[in-house]
């Protein structure tokens, strides 16, 4: 959430279901898990370290504080790309005519992680929520942000985008290999992704 004033904020339709499913599945496999979560109505998985944040900058600080102790980092959060340049101290009232909102870019947490990873064997996974040119946009993001793999889905689909309980994703690897998974519950998508991440991890050791 990026506040405009004490009453209003900028956000998106992401429910957090995919990230929570990944955290739950990883913990079930015995992993030590820290879940950095924005505001959501979801119940957090048991036995994970939960770090609640609101803004992109708060998420950045939390992720950077935790990242060096983990072998795998999965950035499934749909972080807002922009925030208001200024936040009003009091509620912006009607009657002042059309308001102009000036935006500034939020920190790119995933790119910062990719840039700072160096020779670390840590596996870095990103997500791309797209509505067009899915593969081209995912390829650019994977390369630009120095990822091991990226998971892309078409969020314009009602059965596989934000808020849905199911997802249909494409997995793009650093070597250019593309894998497409059929529509399935997000819990099963999480298991499938963790299988692939495990294989990458084993190859990197």
Short mmCIF file of C-alpha atoms in Angstrom, two decimals:
data_model
loop_
_atom_site.label_atom_id
_atom_site.label_comp_id
_atom_site.label_asym_id
_atom_site.label_seq_id
_atom_site.Cartn_x
_atom_site.Cartn_y
_atom_site.Cartn_z
CA UNK A 1 0.00 0.00 0.00
CA UNK A 2 1.23 3.49 -0.84
CA UNK A 3 -0.70 6.18 1.08
CA UNK A 4 -2.12 9.26 -0.63
CA UNK A 5 -3.44 10.72 2.62
CA UNK A 6 -4.57 9.26 5.98
CA UNK A 7 -7.68 7.79 4.28
CA UNK A 8 -6.70 6.75 0.75
CA UNK A 9 -3.92 4.67 -0.76
CA UNK A 10 -2.66 3.15 -4.00
CA UNK A 11 -2.71 -0.62 -4.31
CA UNK A 12 -3.45 -3.45 -6.74
CA UNK A 13 -5.62 -6.57 -6.94
CA UNK A 14 -3.02 -9.03 -5.66
CA UNK A 15 -4.36 -11.18 -2.81
CA UNK A 16 -1.05 -12.74 -1.78
CA UNK A 17 -2.40 -16.28 -2.32
CA UNK A 18 0.54 -17.43 -4.46
CA UNK A 19 3.17 -16.20 -2.03
CA UNK A 20 1.39 -17.71 0.96
CA UNK A 21 1.01 -21.02 -0.88
CA UNK A 22 4.75 -21.07 -1.59
CA UNK A 23 5.60 -20.30 2.04
CA UNK A 24 3.27 -23.03 3.28
CA UNK A 25 4.63 -25.62 0.84
CA UNK A 26 8.25 -24.78 1.61
CA UNK A 27 7.67 -25.05 5.36
CA UNK A 28 5.88 -28.37 4.89
CA UNK A 29 9.04 -29.63 3.19
CA UNK A 30 11.08 -28.68 6.23
CA UNK A 31 12.54 -25.37 5.06
CA UNK A 32 13.17 -22.42 7.31
CA UNK A 33 10.84 -19.78 5.90
CA UNK A 34 10.50 -16.03 6.33
CA UNK A 35 7.36 -14.64 4.72
CA UNK A 36 7.55 -10.90 4.01
CA UNK A 37 3.94 -9.94 3.43
CA UNK A 38 2.01 -6.84 2.54
CA UNK A 39 -1.55 -6.34 3.84
CA UNK A 40 -3.80 -9.33 3.13
CA UNK A 41 -6.81 -11.12 4.56
CA UNK A 42 -4.99 -14.46 4.41
CA UNK A 43 -4.11 -16.48 7.47
CA UNK A 44 -0.33 -16.94 7.67
CA UNK A 45 1.06 -20.48 7.45
CA UNK A 46 2.09 -22.15 10.69
CA UNK A 47 5.71 -22.18 11.83
CA UNK A 48 7.00 -19.50 9.46
CA UNK A 49 8.56 -16.20 10.45
CA UNK A 50 6.07 -13.55 9.40
CA UNK A 51 7.24 -10.03 8.64
CA UNK A 52 4.36 -7.64 7.94
CA UNK A 53 4.98 -4.55 5.86
CA UNK A 54 2.87 -1.96 4.08
CA UNK A 55 4.92 0.07 1.62
CA UNK A 56 7.47 -0.96 -1.00
CA UNK A 57 10.27 0.67 0.98
CA UNK A 58 9.28 -1.26 4.10
CA UNK A 59 9.32 -4.47 2.06
CA UNK A 60 12.74 -3.60 0.65
CA UNK A 61 14.20 -3.06 4.09
CA UNK A 62 12.72 -6.32 5.39
CA UNK A 63 13.92 -8.38 2.41
CA UNK A 64 17.44 -6.97 2.46
CA UNK A 65 17.68 -7.58 6.20
CA UNK A 66 16.79 -11.26 5.77
CA UNK A 67 18.10 -12.25 2.35
CA UNK A 68 21.69 -13.28 3.17
CA UNK A 69 20.65 -16.11 5.46
CA UNK A 70 18.61 -17.96 2.83
CA UNK A 71 19.51 -20.36 0.00
CA UNK A 72 16.42 -19.52 -2.03
CA UNK A 73 14.60 -16.20 -2.45
CA UNK A 74 11.22 -16.17 -4.19
CA UNK A 75 9.79 -12.74 -4.96
CA UNK A 76 6.11 -13.41 -5.63
CA UNK A 77 4.80 -10.08 -4.29
CA UNK A 78 3.17 -7.67 -6.73
CA UNK A 79 5.03 -4.59 -5.52
CA UNK A 80 3.75 -1.25 -6.80
CA UNK A 81 6.12 0.33 -9.30
CA UNK A 82 5.24 3.86 -8.22
CA UNK A 83 4.17 5.81 -5.14
CA UNK A 84 2.88 9.36 -4.61
CA UNK A 85 5.71 11.88 -4.43
CA UNK A 86 4.02 13.43 -1.41
CA UNK A 87 1.56 12.08 1.15
CA UNK A 88 -0.98 14.59 2.41
CA UNK A 89 -1.00 15.08 6.17
CA UNK A 90 -4.79 15.35 6.24
CA UNK A 91 -7.59 13.91 4.12
CA UNK A 92 -7.78 15.58 0.70
CA UNK A 93 -11.24 17.12 0.53
CA UNK A 94 -13.59 17.52 -2.40
CA UNK A 95 -14.30 20.93 -3.86
CA UNK A 96 -10.71 21.76 -4.78
CA UNK A 97 -11.14 20.86 -8.45
CA UNK A 98 -9.29 18.09 -10.27
CA UNK A 99 -6.18 17.04 -8.39
CA UNK A 100 -2.89 16.23 -10.09
CA UNK A 101 -1.03 13.28 -8.60
CA UNK A 102 2.73 13.22 -9.09
CA UNK A 103 4.33 9.79 -8.86
CA UNK A 104 7.89 8.62 -8.27
CA UNK A 105 9.37 5.18 -8.84
CA UNK A 106 9.51 2.72 -6.00
CA UNK A 107 12.70 0.75 -5.34
CA UNK A 108 13.09 -2.33 -7.53
CA UNK A 109 13.70 -4.94 -4.84
CA UNK A 110 14.19 -7.85 -7.21
CA UNK A 111 16.69 -5.97 -9.37
CA UNK A 112 18.63 -4.95 -6.27
CA UNK A 113 18.81 -8.56 -5.13
CA UNK A 114 19.97 -9.67 -8.57
CA UNK A 115 22.61 -6.96 -8.77
CA UNK A 116 24.05 -7.73 -5.34
CA UNK A 117 24.10 -11.52 -5.51
CA UNK A 118 27.63 -11.78 -6.93
CA UNK A 119 28.88 -15.38 -6.85
CA UNK A 120 26.36 -16.44 -4.23
CA UNK A 121 24.81 -19.88 -4.87
CA UNK A 122 21.46 -18.51 -3.73
CA UNK A 123 18.61 -19.26 -6.14
CA UNK A 124 16.70 -16.10 -7.09
CA UNK A 125 13.18 -16.49 -8.47
CA UNK A 126 10.93 -13.74 -9.77
CA UNK A 127 7.31 -13.48 -10.85
CA UNK A 128 5.92 -11.49 -13.77
CA UNK A 129 2.23 -10.58 -13.80
CA UNK A 130 1.49 -9.63 -17.41
CA UNK A 131 -1.47 -8.91 -19.67
CA UNK A 132 0.31 -9.04 -23.05
CA UNK A 133 3.59 -10.20 -24.62
CA UNK A 134 4.08 -12.56 -21.68
CA UNK A 135 7.22 -14.34 -22.83
CA UNK A 136 9.00 -11.29 -24.24
CA UNK A 137 8.38 -9.29 -21.07
CA UNK A 138 9.44 -12.20 -18.86
CA UNK A 139 12.65 -12.75 -20.84
CA UNK A 140 13.58 -9.11 -20.47
CA UNK A 141 12.86 -9.14 -16.74
CA UNK A 142 14.81 -12.36 -16.17
CA UNK A 143 17.90 -11.00 -17.91
CA UNK A 144 17.70 -7.47 -16.53
CA UNK A 145 17.27 -8.62 -12.94
CA UNK A 146 19.76 -11.51 -13.08
CA UNK A 147 17.31 -14.25 -12.10
CA UNK A 148 17.65 -18.02 -12.19
CA UNK A 149 14.08 -18.43 -13.30
CA UNK A 150 10.93 -16.38 -13.66
CA UNK A 151 7.31 -17.41 -13.34
CA UNK A 152 4.93 -15.54 -15.63
CA UNK A 153 1.16 -15.57 -15.74
CA UNK A 154 -1.58 -13.71 -17.58
CA UNK A 155 -3.40 -11.72 -14.90
CA UNK A 156 -6.12 -10.69 -17.35
CA UNK A 157 -7.50 -14.23 -17.03
CA UNK A 158 -10.24 -14.55 -14.42
CA UNK A 159 -9.17 -18.09 -13.51
CA UNK A 160 -5.44 -17.51 -13.27
CA UNK A 161 -4.71 -13.98 -12.19
CA UNK A 162 -4.98 -11.91 -9.07
CA UNK A 163 -7.43 -13.09 -6.41
CA UNK A 164 -8.07 -16.47 -8.07
CA UNK A 165 -7.45 -19.78 -6.29
CA UNK A 166 -5.97 -21.29 -9.47
CA UNK A 167 -3.09 -20.32 -11.71
CA UNK A 168 -1.66 -21.25 -15.11
CA UNK A 169 1.99 -20.27 -15.30
CA UNK A 170 4.92 -20.42 -17.65
CA UNK A 171 8.38 -20.99 -16.18
CA UNK A 172 11.30 -19.41 -18.01
CA UNK A 173 14.84 -20.43 -17.08
CA UNK A 174 18.13 -18.58 -17.40
CA UNK A 175 19.24 -20.89 -20.23
CA UNK A 176 16.17 -20.01 -22.28
CA UNK A 177 14.20 -23.18 -21.54
CA UNK A 178 10.45 -22.58 -21.28
CA UNK A 179 8.02 -24.80 -19.42
CA UNK A 180 4.26 -24.33 -19.33
CA UNK A 181 2.10 -25.66 -16.51
CA UNK A 182 -1.65 -26.21 -16.97
CA UNK A 183 -4.30 -24.55 -14.86
CA UNK A 184 -4.16 -25.91 -11.31
CA UNK A 185 -4.71 -24.79 -7.71
CA UNK A 186 -2.09 -22.34 -6.48
CA UNK A 187 -1.07 -24.83 -3.81
CA UNK A 188 -0.13 -27.31 -6.56
CA UNK A 189 1.65 -24.59 -8.55
CA UNK A 190 3.72 -23.94 -5.42
CA UNK A 191 4.69 -27.62 -5.17
CA UNK A 192 5.63 -27.76 -8.85
CA UNK A 193 7.77 -24.64 -8.56
CA UNK A 194 9.54 -25.91 -5.46
CA UNK A 195 10.39 -29.14 -7.31
CA UNK A 196 12.09 -27.13 -10.05
CA UNK A 197 13.85 -24.83 -7.59
CA UNK A 198 15.14 -27.89 -5.71
CA UNK A 199 16.63 -29.24 -8.95
CA UNK A 200 18.32 -25.91 -9.67
CA UNK A 201 19.68 -25.78 -6.17
CA UNK A 202 21.13 -29.27 -6.39
CA UNK A 203 22.84 -28.46 -9.70
CA UNK A 204 24.39 -25.30 -8.26
CA UNK A 205 26.10 -27.07 -5.34
#
